[in-house]
PDB file of C-alpha atoms in Angstrom:
ATOM      1  CA  MET A   1      17.627   6.443  11.330  1.00  0.00           C
ATOM      2  CA  PHE A   2      16.653   4.619   8.161  1.00  0.00           C
ATOM      3  CA  SER A   3      20.111   3.051   7.807  1.00  0.00           C
ATOM      4  CA  ASP A   4      19.757   1.419  11.232  1.00  0.00           C
ATOM      5  CA  LEU A   5      16.394  -0.221  10.513  1.00  0.00           C
ATOM      6  CA  PRO A   6      16.113  -3.972   9.903  1.00  0.00           C
ATOM      7  CA  LEU A   7      16.273  -5.089   6.285  1.00  0.00           C
ATOM      8  CA  LYS A   8      12.592  -6.094   6.229  1.00  0.00           C
ATOM      9  CA  LYS A   9      11.476  -2.619   7.295  1.00  0.00           C
ATOM     10  CA  LYS A  10      13.855  -0.978   4.827  1.00  0.00           C
ATOM     11  CA  LEU A  11      12.379  -3.020   1.992  1.00  0.00           C
ATOM     12  CA  ARG A  12       8.826  -2.248   3.091  1.00  0.00           C
ATOM     13  CA  TYR A  13       9.448   1.481   3.491  1.00  0.00           C
ATOM     14  CA  ALA A  14      11.338   1.668   0.193  1.00  0.00           C
ATOM     15  CA  MET A  15       8.446   0.015  -1.641  1.00  0.00           C
ATOM     16  CA  LEU A  16       5.856   2.217   0.043  1.00  0.00           C
ATOM     17  CA  VAL A  17       7.795   5.426  -0.614  1.00  0.00           C
ATOM     18  CA  THR A  18       8.329   4.485  -4.253  1.00  0.00           C
ATOM     19  CA  ALA A  19       4.674   3.559  -4.740  1.00  0.00           C
ATOM     20  CA  SER A  20       3.482   6.700  -2.918  1.00  0.00           C
ATOM     21  CA  ALA A  21       5.704   8.998  -4.951  1.00  0.00           C
ATOM     22  CA  SER A  22       4.616   7.392  -8.231  1.00  0.00           C
ATOM     23  CA  LEU A  23       0.922   7.505  -7.313  1.00  0.00           C
ATOM     24  CA  LEU A  24       1.156  11.077  -6.046  1.00  0.00           C
ATOM     25  CA  LEU A  25       2.877  12.210  -9.223  1.00  0.00           C
ATOM     26  CA  GLY A  26       0.412  10.364 -11.438  1.00  0.00           C
ATOM     27  CA  THR A  27      -2.600  11.637  -9.473  1.00  0.00           C
ATOM     28  CA  SER A  28      -1.312  15.222  -9.545  1.00  0.00           C
ATOM     29  CA  ILE A  29      -0.752  15.079 -13.298  1.00  0.00           C
ATOM     30  CA  PHE A  30      -4.222  13.579 -13.782  1.00  0.00           C
ATOM     31  CA  VAL A  31      -5.961  16.237 -11.653  1.00  0.00           C
ATOM     32  CA  LEU A  32      -4.021  19.150 -13.147  1.00  0.00           C
ATOM     33  CA  ASN A  33      -4.610  17.889 -16.671  1.00  0.00           C
ATOM     34  CA  ASP A  34      -8.315  17.472 -15.965  1.00  0.00           C
ATOM     35  CA  LEU A  35      -8.461  20.957 -14.431  1.00  0.00           C
ATOM     36  CA  ALA A  36      -6.841  22.459 -17.517  1.00  0.00           C
ATOM     37  CA  ARG A  37      -9.162  20.486 -19.795  1.00  0.00           C
ATOM     38  CA  LEU A  38     -12.346  21.480 -17.936  1.00  0.00           C
ATOM     39  CA  ARG A  39     -11.210  25.076 -17.795  1.00  0.00           C
ATOM     40  CA  GLN A  40     -10.463  25.090 -21.509  1.00  0.00           C
ATOM     41  CA  ASN A  41     -13.869  23.548 -22.234  1.00  0.00           C
ATOM     42  CA  SER A  42     -15.552  26.290 -20.185  1.00  0.00           C
ATOM     43  CA  VAL A  43     -13.659  28.989 -22.060  1.00  0.00           C
ATOM     44  CA  GLU A  44     -14.552  27.447 -25.430  1.00  0.00           C
ATOM     45  CA  THR A  45     -18.207  27.240 -24.368  1.00  0.00           C
ATOM     46  CA  LEU A  46     -18.091  30.882 -23.339  1.00  0.00           C
ATOM     47  CA  HIS A  47     -16.616  31.924 -26.700  1.00  0.00           C
ATOM     48  CA  LEU A  48     -19.284  29.947 -28.530  1.00  0.00           C
ATOM     49  CA  LEU A  49     -22.089  31.549 -26.512  1.00  0.00           C
ATOM     50  CA  SER A  50     -20.563  34.967 -27.079  1.00  0.00           C
ATOM     51  CA  ARG A  51     -20.551  34.481 -30.844  1.00  0.00           C
ATOM     52  CA  VAL A  52     -24.173  33.243 -30.835  1.00  0.00           C
ATOM     53  CA  ILE A  53     -25.453  36.108 -28.646  1.00  0.00           C
ATOM     54  CA  ALA A  54     -23.452  38.660 -30.638  1.00  0.00           C
ATOM     55  CA  ARG A  55     -24.936  37.411 -33.921  1.00  0.00           C
ATOM     56  CA  ASN A  56     -28.481  37.405 -32.551  1.00  0.00           C
ATOM     57  CA  SER A  57     -28.187  40.865 -30.975  1.00  0.00           C
ATOM     58  CA  THR A  58     -26.536  42.624 -33.918  1.00  0.00           C
ATOM     59  CA  ALA A  59     -29.867  43.767 -35.416  1.00  0.00           C
ATOM     60  CA  ALA A  60     -31.061  45.027 -32.031  1.00  0.00           C
ATOM     61  CA  LEU A  61     -27.903  47.148 -31.654  1.00  0.00           C
ATOM     62  CA  VAL A  62     -28.089  48.486 -35.202  1.00  0.00           C
ATOM     63  CA  PHE A  63     -31.757  49.489 -34.833  1.00  0.00           C
ATOM     64  CA  GLU A  64     -31.337  50.436 -31.166  1.00  0.00           C
ATOM     65  CA  ASP A  65     -34.036  47.953 -30.104  1.00  0.00           C
ATOM     66  CA  THR A  66     -33.435  47.543 -26.375  1.00  0.00           C
ATOM     67  CA  LYS A  67     -36.400  45.207 -25.937  1.00  0.00           C
ATOM     68  CA  ALA A  68     -35.161  42.785 -28.585  1.00  0.00           C
ATOM     69  CA  ALA A  69     -31.658  42.887 -27.101  1.00  0.00           C
ATOM     70  CA  THR A  70     -33.068  42.108 -23.653  1.00  0.00           C
ATOM     71  CA  GLN A  71     -35.018  39.158 -25.058  1.00  0.00           C
ATOM     72  CA  VAL A  72     -31.825  37.803 -26.629  1.00  0.00           C
ATOM     73  CA  LEU A  73     -29.987  38.037 -23.312  1.00  0.00           C
ATOM     74  CA  ASP A  74     -32.946  36.497 -21.436  1.00  0.00           C
ATOM     75  CA  SER A  75     -32.478  33.368 -23.542  1.00  0.00           C
ATOM     76  CA  LEU A  76     -29.401  32.740 -21.403  1.00  0.00           C
ATOM     77  CA  SER A  77     -31.675  31.893 -18.468  1.00  0.00           C
ATOM     78  CA  THR A  78     -31.779  28.289 -19.708  1.00  0.00           C
ATOM     79  CA  LEU A  79     -28.061  28.027 -19.015  1.00  0.00           C
ATOM     80  CA  PRO A  80     -27.470  27.800 -15.248  1.00  0.00           C
ATOM     81  CA  ASN A  81     -23.733  28.499 -15.539  1.00  0.00           C
ATOM     82  CA  ILE A  82     -24.311  31.968 -17.032  1.00  0.00           C
ATOM     83  CA  THR A  83     -24.331  34.431 -14.131  1.00  0.00           C
ATOM     84  CA  GLU A  84     -24.633  37.677 -16.054  1.00  0.00           C
ATOM     85  CA  ALA A  85     -24.518  39.233 -19.510  1.00  0.00           C
ATOM     86  CA  GLU A  86     -24.467  42.798 -20.731  1.00  0.00           C
ATOM     87  CA  LEU A  87     -24.630  44.483 -24.122  1.00  0.00           C
ATOM     88  CA  PHE A  88     -22.938  47.835 -24.790  1.00  0.00           C
ATOM     89  CA  ASP A  89     -23.621  50.105 -27.728  1.00  0.00           C
ATOM     90  CA  ALA A  90     -20.911  51.577 -29.954  1.00  0.00           C
ATOM     91  CA  SER A  91     -20.349  54.477 -27.554  1.00  0.00           C
ATOM     92  CA  GLY A  92     -19.751  52.125 -24.623  1.00  0.00           C
ATOM     93  CA  ARG A  93     -23.049  52.743 -22.807  1.00  0.00           C
ATOM     94  CA  SER A  94     -24.931  49.851 -21.236  1.00  0.00           C
ATOM     95  CA  PHE A  95     -27.611  48.775 -23.703  1.00  0.00           C
ATOM     96  CA  ALA A  96     -29.198  45.661 -22.168  1.00  0.00           C
ATOM     97  CA  ARG A  97     -28.471  43.439 -19.188  1.00  0.00           C
ATOM     98  CA  TYR A  98     -29.170  39.938 -17.888  1.00  0.00           C
ATOM     99  CA  PRO A  99     -30.537  39.644 -15.297  1.00  0.00           C
ATOM    100  CA  ALA A 100     -32.419  42.870 -15.904  1.00  0.00           C
ATOM    101  CA  ASP A 101     -31.960  44.067 -12.315  1.00  0.00           C
ATOM    102  CA  SER A 102     -28.164  43.559 -12.331  1.00  0.00           C
ATOM    103  CA  ALA A 103     -25.860  46.541 -12.015  1.00  0.00           C
ATOM    104  CA  GLY A 104     -24.410  47.842 -15.256  1.00  0.00           C
ATOM    105  CA  GLY A 105     -20.722  47.506 -15.828  1.00  0.00           C
ATOM    106  CA  VAL A 106     -18.116  49.814 -17.276  1.00  0.00           C
ATOM    107  CA  LEU A 107     -16.766  49.126 -20.735  1.00  0.00           C
ATOM    108  CA  PRO A 108     -12.964  49.186 -21.062  1.00  0.00           C
ATOM    109  CA  VAL A 109     -11.605  52.293 -22.763  1.00  0.00           C
ATOM    110  CA  ASN A 110      -9.581  50.358 -25.306  1.00  0.00           C
ATOM    111  CA  PRO A 111     -11.967  48.211 -27.403  1.00  0.00           C
ATOM    112  CA  SER A 112      -9.108  47.140 -29.697  1.00  0.00           C
ATOM    113  CA  ALA A 113      -7.914  44.810 -26.947  1.00  0.00           C
ATOM    114  CA  PHE A 114     -11.060  42.654 -27.311  1.00  0.00           C
ATOM    115  CA  PRO A 115     -11.714  39.874 -26.620  1.00  0.00           C
ATOM    116  CA  VAL A 116     -10.833  40.199 -22.940  1.00  0.00           C
ATOM    117  CA  LEU A 117     -10.957  37.034 -20.848  1.00  0.00           C
ATOM    118  CA  THR A 118     -10.905  37.618 -17.092  1.00  0.00           C
ATOM    119  CA  PHE A 119     -10.798  34.952 -14.401  1.00  0.00           C
ATOM    120  CA  TYR A 120     -12.044  35.776 -10.927  1.00  0.00           C
ATOM    121  CA  ASP A 121     -13.125  33.881  -7.829  1.00  0.00           C
ATOM    122  CA  ARG A 122     -15.201  30.888  -8.998  1.00  0.00           C
ATOM    123  CA  GLY A 123     -15.907  32.456 -12.389  1.00  0.00           C
ATOM    124  CA  VAL A 124     -14.720  33.879 -15.692  1.00  0.00           C
ATOM    125  CA  SER A 125     -15.991  36.662 -17.923  1.00  0.00           C
ATOM    126  CA  LEU A 126     -15.508  37.321 -21.631  1.00  0.00           C
ATOM    127  CA  LEU A 127     -15.748  40.789 -23.164  1.00  0.00           C
ATOM    128  CA  SER A 128     -15.935  40.774 -26.964  1.00  0.00           C
ATOM    129  CA  VAL A 129     -16.709  43.271 -29.702  1.00  0.00           C
ATOM    130  CA  ILE A 130     -19.722  43.041 -32.054  1.00  0.00           C
ATOM    131  CA  VAL A 131     -19.000  43.992 -35.661  1.00  0.00           C
ATOM    132  CA  PHE A 132     -21.528  44.565 -38.467  1.00  0.00           C
ATOM    133  CA  GLU A 133     -20.377  45.228 -42.057  1.00  0.00           C
ATOM    134  CA  GLY A 134     -16.891  46.130 -40.865  1.00  0.00           C
ATOM    135  CA  GLU A 135     -18.037  48.590 -38.206  1.00  0.00           C
ATOM    136  CA  THR A 136     -18.169  48.127 -34.447  1.00  0.00           C
ATOM    137  CA  VAL A 137     -21.800  48.365 -33.389  1.00  0.00           C
ATOM    138  CA  GLY A 138     -21.348  47.312 -29.771  1.00  0.00           C
ATOM    139  CA  SER A 139     -19.756  44.847 -27.397  1.00  0.00           C
ATOM    140  CA  LEU A 140     -20.850  41.977 -25.203  1.00  0.00           C
ATOM    141  CA  ARG A 141     -19.757  40.829 -21.770  1.00  0.00           C
ATOM    142  CA  ILE A 142     -20.781  37.377 -20.451  1.00  0.00           C
ATOM    143  CA  GLY A 143     -20.047  35.984 -16.995  1.00  0.00           C
ATOM    144  CA  TYR A 144     -19.629  32.223 -16.564  1.00  0.00           C
ATOM    145  CA  ASP A 145     -19.820  30.456 -13.203  1.00  0.00           C
ATOM    146  CA  LEU A 146     -17.022  27.941 -12.592  1.00  0.00           C
ATOM    147  CA  GLY A 147     -18.586  26.647  -9.380  1.00  0.00           C
ATOM    148  CA  GLN A 148     -19.716  23.462 -11.097  1.00  0.00           C
ATOM    149  CA  LEU A 149     -16.216  23.060 -12.463  1.00  0.00           C
ATOM    150  CA  HIS A 150     -14.797  23.405  -8.956  1.00  0.00           C
ATOM    151  CA  SER A 151     -17.326  20.891  -7.630  1.00  0.00           C
ATOM    152  CA  LEU A 152     -16.334  18.404 -10.327  1.00  0.00           C
ATOM    153  CA  LEU A 153     -12.701  19.055  -9.543  1.00  0.00           C
ATOM    154  CA  LEU A 154     -13.245  18.455  -5.831  1.00  0.00           C
ATOM    155  CA  LEU A 155     -15.082  15.241  -6.669  1.00  0.00           C
ATOM    156  CA  GLU A 156     -12.178  14.109  -8.828  1.00  0.00           C
ATOM    157  CA  VAL A 157      -9.700  15.014  -6.094  1.00  0.00           C
ATOM    158  CA  ALA A 158     -11.744  12.993  -3.590  1.00  0.00           C
ATOM    159  CA  LEU A 159     -11.885  10.036  -5.980  1.00  0.00           C
ATOM    160  CA  ALA A 160      -8.179  10.344  -6.707  1.00  0.00           C
ATOM    161  CA  LEU A 161      -7.462  10.466  -2.981  1.00  0.00           C
ATOM    162  CA  GLY A 162      -9.572   7.351  -2.435  1.00  0.00           C
ATOM    163  CA  VAL A 163      -7.764   5.537  -5.238  1.00  0.00           C
ATOM    164  CA  PHE A 164      -4.452   6.758  -3.823  1.00  0.00           C
ATOM    165  CA  LEU A 165      -5.220   5.383  -0.359  1.00  0.00           C
ATOM    166  CA  LEU A 166      -6.493   2.120  -1.830  1.00  0.00           C
ATOM    167  CA  CYS A 167      -3.331   1.738  -3.884  1.00  0.00           C
ATOM    168  CA  ILE A 168      -1.173   2.506  -0.841  1.00  0.00           C
ATOM    169  CA  ALA A 169      -3.002  -0.188   1.138  1.00  0.00           C
ATOM    170  CA  LEU A 170      -2.497  -2.632  -1.740  1.00  0.00           C
ATOM    171  CA  ALA A 171       1.165  -1.619  -1.983  1.00  0.00           C
ATOM    172  CA  TYR A 172       1.531  -2.223   1.763  1.00  0.00           C
ATOM    173  CA  LEU A 173       0.116  -5.740   1.430  1.00  0.00           C
ATOM    174  CA  LEU A 174       2.320  -6.471  -1.559  1.00  0.00           C
ATOM    175  CA  SER A 175       5.393  -5.036   0.170  1.00  0.00           C
ATOM    176  CA  THR A 176       4.693  -7.212   3.210  1.00  0.00           C
ATOM    177  CA  HIS A 177       4.563 -10.284   0.997  1.00  0.00           C
ATOM    178  CA  LEU A 178       7.637  -9.270  -0.993  1.00  0.00           C
ATOM    179  CA  GLN A 179       9.688  -8.381   2.063  1.00  0.00           C
ATOM    180  CA  ARG A 180       8.956 -11.849   3.402  1.00  0.00           C
ATOM    181  CA  LEU A 181      10.213 -13.391   0.185  1.00  0.00           C
ATOM    182  CA  ILE A 182      13.368 -11.286   0.316  1.00  0.00           C
ATOM    183  CA  GLY A 183      13.864 -10.969   4.051  1.00  0.00           C
ATOM    184  CA  THR A 184      13.173 -14.569   5.144  1.00  0.00           C
ATOM    185  CA  PRO A 185      16.347 -16.021   3.529  1.00  0.00           C
ATOM    186  CA  PHE A 186      18.435 -13.272   5.137  1.00  0.00           C
ATOM    187  CA  ALA A 187      16.778 -13.939   8.504  1.00  0.00           C
ATOM    188  CA  ALA A 188      17.614 -17.660   8.167  1.00  0.00           C
ATOM    189  CA  LEU A 189      21.179 -16.762   7.253  1.00  0.00           C
ATOM    190  CA  SER A 190      21.491 -14.451  10.262  1.00  0.00           C
ATOM    191  CA  HIS A 191      20.016 -17.093  12.595  1.00  0.00           C
ATOM    192  CA  THR A 192      22.463 -19.709  11.331  1.00  0.00           C
ATOM    193  CA  ILE A 193      25.438 -17.379  11.771  1.00  0.00           C
ATOM    194  CA  GLN A 194      24.368 -16.589  15.350  1.00  0.00           C
ATOM    195  CA  GLY A 195      24.138 -20.332  16.112  1.00  0.00           C
ATOM    196  CA  ILE A 196      27.611 -20.912  14.705  1.00  0.00           C
ATOM    197  CA  ILE A 197      29.084 -18.033  16.698  1.00  0.00           C
ATOM    198  CA  GLN A 198      27.429 -19.019  19.975  1.00  0.00           C
ATOM    199  CA  ARG A 199      27.779 -22.822  19.800  1.00  0.00           C
ATOM    200  CA  GLU A 200      30.373 -23.339  17.044  1.00  0.00           C
ATOM    201  CA  GLU A 201      28.019 -25.650  15.192  1.00  0.00           C
ATOM    202  CA  PHE A 202      29.637 -25.778  11.776  1.00  0.00           C
ATOM    203  CA  SER A 203      27.336 -28.636  10.810  1.00  0.00           C
ATOM    204  CA  ARG A 204      24.394 -26.244  10.478  1.00  0.00           C
ATOM    205  CA  ARG A 205      23.308 -25.174   6.999  1.00  0.00           C
ATOM    206  CA  VAL A 206      21.033 -22.455   5.653  1.00  0.00           C
ATOM    207  CA  PRO A 207      18.180 -23.890   3.534  1.00  0.00           C
ATOM    208  CA  ALA A 208      18.327 -22.509  -0.021  1.00  0.00           C
ATOM    209  CA  THR A 209      14.682 -21.675  -0.793  1.00  0.00           C
ATOM    210  CA  VAL A 210      15.332 -19.319  -3.751  1.00  0.00           C
ATOM    211  CA  ALA A 211      17.461 -19.513  -6.876  1.00  0.00           C
ATOM    212  CA  ASP A 212      18.337 -15.833  -7.293  1.00  0.00           C
ATOM    213  CA  GLU A 213      21.335 -13.844  -6.029  1.00  0.00           C
ATOM    214  CA  ILE A 214      20.214 -14.462  -2.440  1.00  0.00           C
ATOM    215  CA  GLY A 215      20.156 -18.207  -3.087  1.00  0.00           C
ATOM    216  CA  GLU A 216      23.590 -17.945  -4.661  1.00  0.00           C
ATOM    217  CA  LEU A 217      24.885 -16.128  -1.574  1.00  0.00           C
ATOM    218  CA  ILE A 218      23.406 -18.815   0.686  1.00  0.00           C
ATOM    219  CA  GLY A 219      25.020 -21.495  -1.477  1.00  0.00           C
ATOM    220  CA  HIS A 220      28.425 -19.814  -1.139  1.00  0.00           C
ATOM    221  CA  PHE A 221      27.935 -19.558   2.615  1.00  0.00           C
ATOM    222  CA  ASN A 222      27.022 -23.256   2.904  1.00  0.00           C
ATOM    223  CA  ARG A 223      30.118 -24.183   0.864  1.00  0.00           C
ATOM    224  CA  LEU A 224      32.213 -22.050   3.200  1.00  0.00           C
ATOM    225  CA  LEU A 225      30.785 -24.004   6.134  1.00  0.00           C
ATOM    226  CA  ASP A 226      31.607 -27.267   4.321  1.00  0.00           C
ATOM    227  CA  PHE A 227      35.190 -26.102   3.904  1.00  0.00           C
ATOM    228  CA  LEU A 228      35.461 -25.075   7.557  1.00  0.00           C
ATOM    229  CA  GLN A 229      33.935 -28.345   8.713  1.00  0.00           C
ATOM    230  CA  GLN A 230      36.320 -30.397   6.565  1.00  0.00           C
ATOM    231  CA  ARG A 231      39.236 -28.348   7.837  1.00  0.00           C
ATOM    232  CA  ASP A 232      38.188 -28.993  11.440  1.00  0.00           C
ATOM    233  CA  ARG A 233      37.936 -32.707  10.698  1.00  0.00           C
ATOM    234  CA  ARG A 234      41.428 -32.760   9.227  1.00  0.00           C
ATOM    235  CA  LEU A 235      42.745 -30.799  12.201  1.00  0.00           C
ATOM    236  CA  ALA A 236      41.047 -33.214  14.602  1.00  0.00           C
ATOM    237  CA  ILE A 237      42.547 -36.218  12.786  1.00  0.00           C
ATOM    238  CA  HIS A 238      45.960 -34.570  12.742  1.00  0.00           C
ATOM    239  CA  ARG A 239      45.679 -33.720  16.428  1.00  0.00           C
ATOM    240  CA  GLU A 240      44.723 -37.324  17.253  1.00  0.00           C
ATOM    241  CA  GLU A 241      47.623 -38.696  15.218  1.00  0.00           C
ATOM    242  CA  LEU A 242      49.963 -36.224  16.912  1.00  0.00           C
ATOM    243  CA  GLU A 243      48.756 -37.277  20.328  1.00  0.00           C
ATOM    244  CA  GLN A 244      49.287 -40.952  19.428  1.00  0.00           C
ATOM    245  CA  THR A 245      52.785 -40.168  18.160  1.00  0.00           C
ATOM    246  CA  VAL A 246      53.643 -38.243  21.327  1.00  0.00           C
ATOM    247  CA  ALA A 247      52.305 -41.067  23.508  1.00  0.00           C
ATOM    248  CA  GLN A 248      54.310 -43.607  21.541  1.00  0.00           C
ATOM    249  CA  ARG A 249      57.483 -41.522  21.766  1.00  0.00           C
ATOM    250  CA  THR A 250      56.874 -41.014  25.487  1.00  0.00           C
ATOM    251  CA  GLN A 251      56.497 -44.727  26.015  1.00  0.00           C
ATOM    252  CA  GLU A 252      59.670 -45.430  24.041  1.00  0.00           C
ATOM    253  CA  LEU A 253      61.576 -42.837  26.079  1.00  0.00           C
ATOM    254  CA  SER A 254      60.248 -44.363  29.264  1.00  0.00           C
ATOM    255  CA  VAL A 255      61.532 -47.817  28.211  1.00  0.00           C
ATOM    256  CA  VAL A 256      64.925 -46.365  27.308  1.00  0.00           C
ATOM    257  CA  ASN A 257      65.085 -44.542  30.621  1.00  0.00           C
ATOM    258  CA  ASP A 258      64.241 -47.763  32.471  1.00  0.00           C
ATOM    259  CA  ARG A 259      66.984 -49.609  30.628  1.00  0.00           C
ATOM    260  CA  LEU A 260      69.453 -46.833  31.321  1.00  0.00           C
ATOM    261  CA  ARG A 261      68.587 -46.852  35.024  1.00  0.00           C
ATOM    262  CA  GLN A 262      68.933 -50.673  35.124  1.00  0.00           C
ATOM    263  CA  ALA A 263      72.273 -50.544  33.318  1.00  0.00           C
ATOM    264  CA  ALA A 264      73.483 -47.836  35.676  1.00  0.00           C
ATOM    265  CA  ALA A 265      72.475 -49.925  38.679  1.00  0.00           C
ATOM    266  CA  GLU A 266      74.214 -53.002  37.338  1.00  0.00           C
ATOM    267  CA  ALA A 267      77.361 -50.982  36.655  1.00  0.00           C
ATOM    268  CA  THR A 268      77.339 -49.644  40.184  1.00  0.00           C
ATOM    269  CA  GLN A 269      76.947 -53.125  41.660  1.00  0.00           C
ATOM    270  CA  ALA A 270      79.784 -54.479  39.503  1.00  0.00           C
ATOM    271  CA  LYS A 271      82.073 -51.664  40.618  1.00  0.00           C
ATOM    272  CA  GLU A 272      81.339 -52.318  44.310  1.00  0.00           C
ATOM    273  CA  ALA A 273      81.998 -56.032  43.920  1.00  0.00           C
TER     274      ALA A 273
END
């Protein structure tokens, strides 16, 4: 479990997860925003083309000139993203098509709903009405290929993925360096504590290499060791003084006992005499 990992690994994983989440969120927002922007640009381009073609084909619809209408639609051949275009007359019948051999479509029954924007697989189509002097003289449908948009999007996703992986590698290197800065003092502290526990070496100290909260903690720990070491010294001095006092009292008692035994012997001899 994560809670059981060493501190160095926790720091490294925390940094990597944070960096990954931030980069993933930023990359996703960038790609989605670019997708929406490119899609909006395609739709605006399609509306612009529709207005231009509608204006140029109005006379052909009014005078029922199919040849002129076809020539107007053929001008779309210079635009590779235009897949198809079709003009309908006021009654909804197919009037001209691009390419000429393409199958004619069916005009929606309700022309009041124009313009109609329809997205489909790798493309979008716009169906709009053509009005001349306040009267509807026809309608126009243009198909726009979004394949190039998808290719650009895939390229951006690949670039974003490359940048993401590069940033993760950089974050890994930085996290390794940072976890050393943070983890090394804790490792020294742990090593010192183990030495004290195993060999009771209260003279050992942890080197304070940083001046932050970790350095403050190490300073407090070293002062605690100073206190313990001074206490042990006082206890050792007290123990030595106590031993000297006990030895002195023992010697004094031994002298008193010798005198008592000698006095008792002399008293016994005097009684026998």
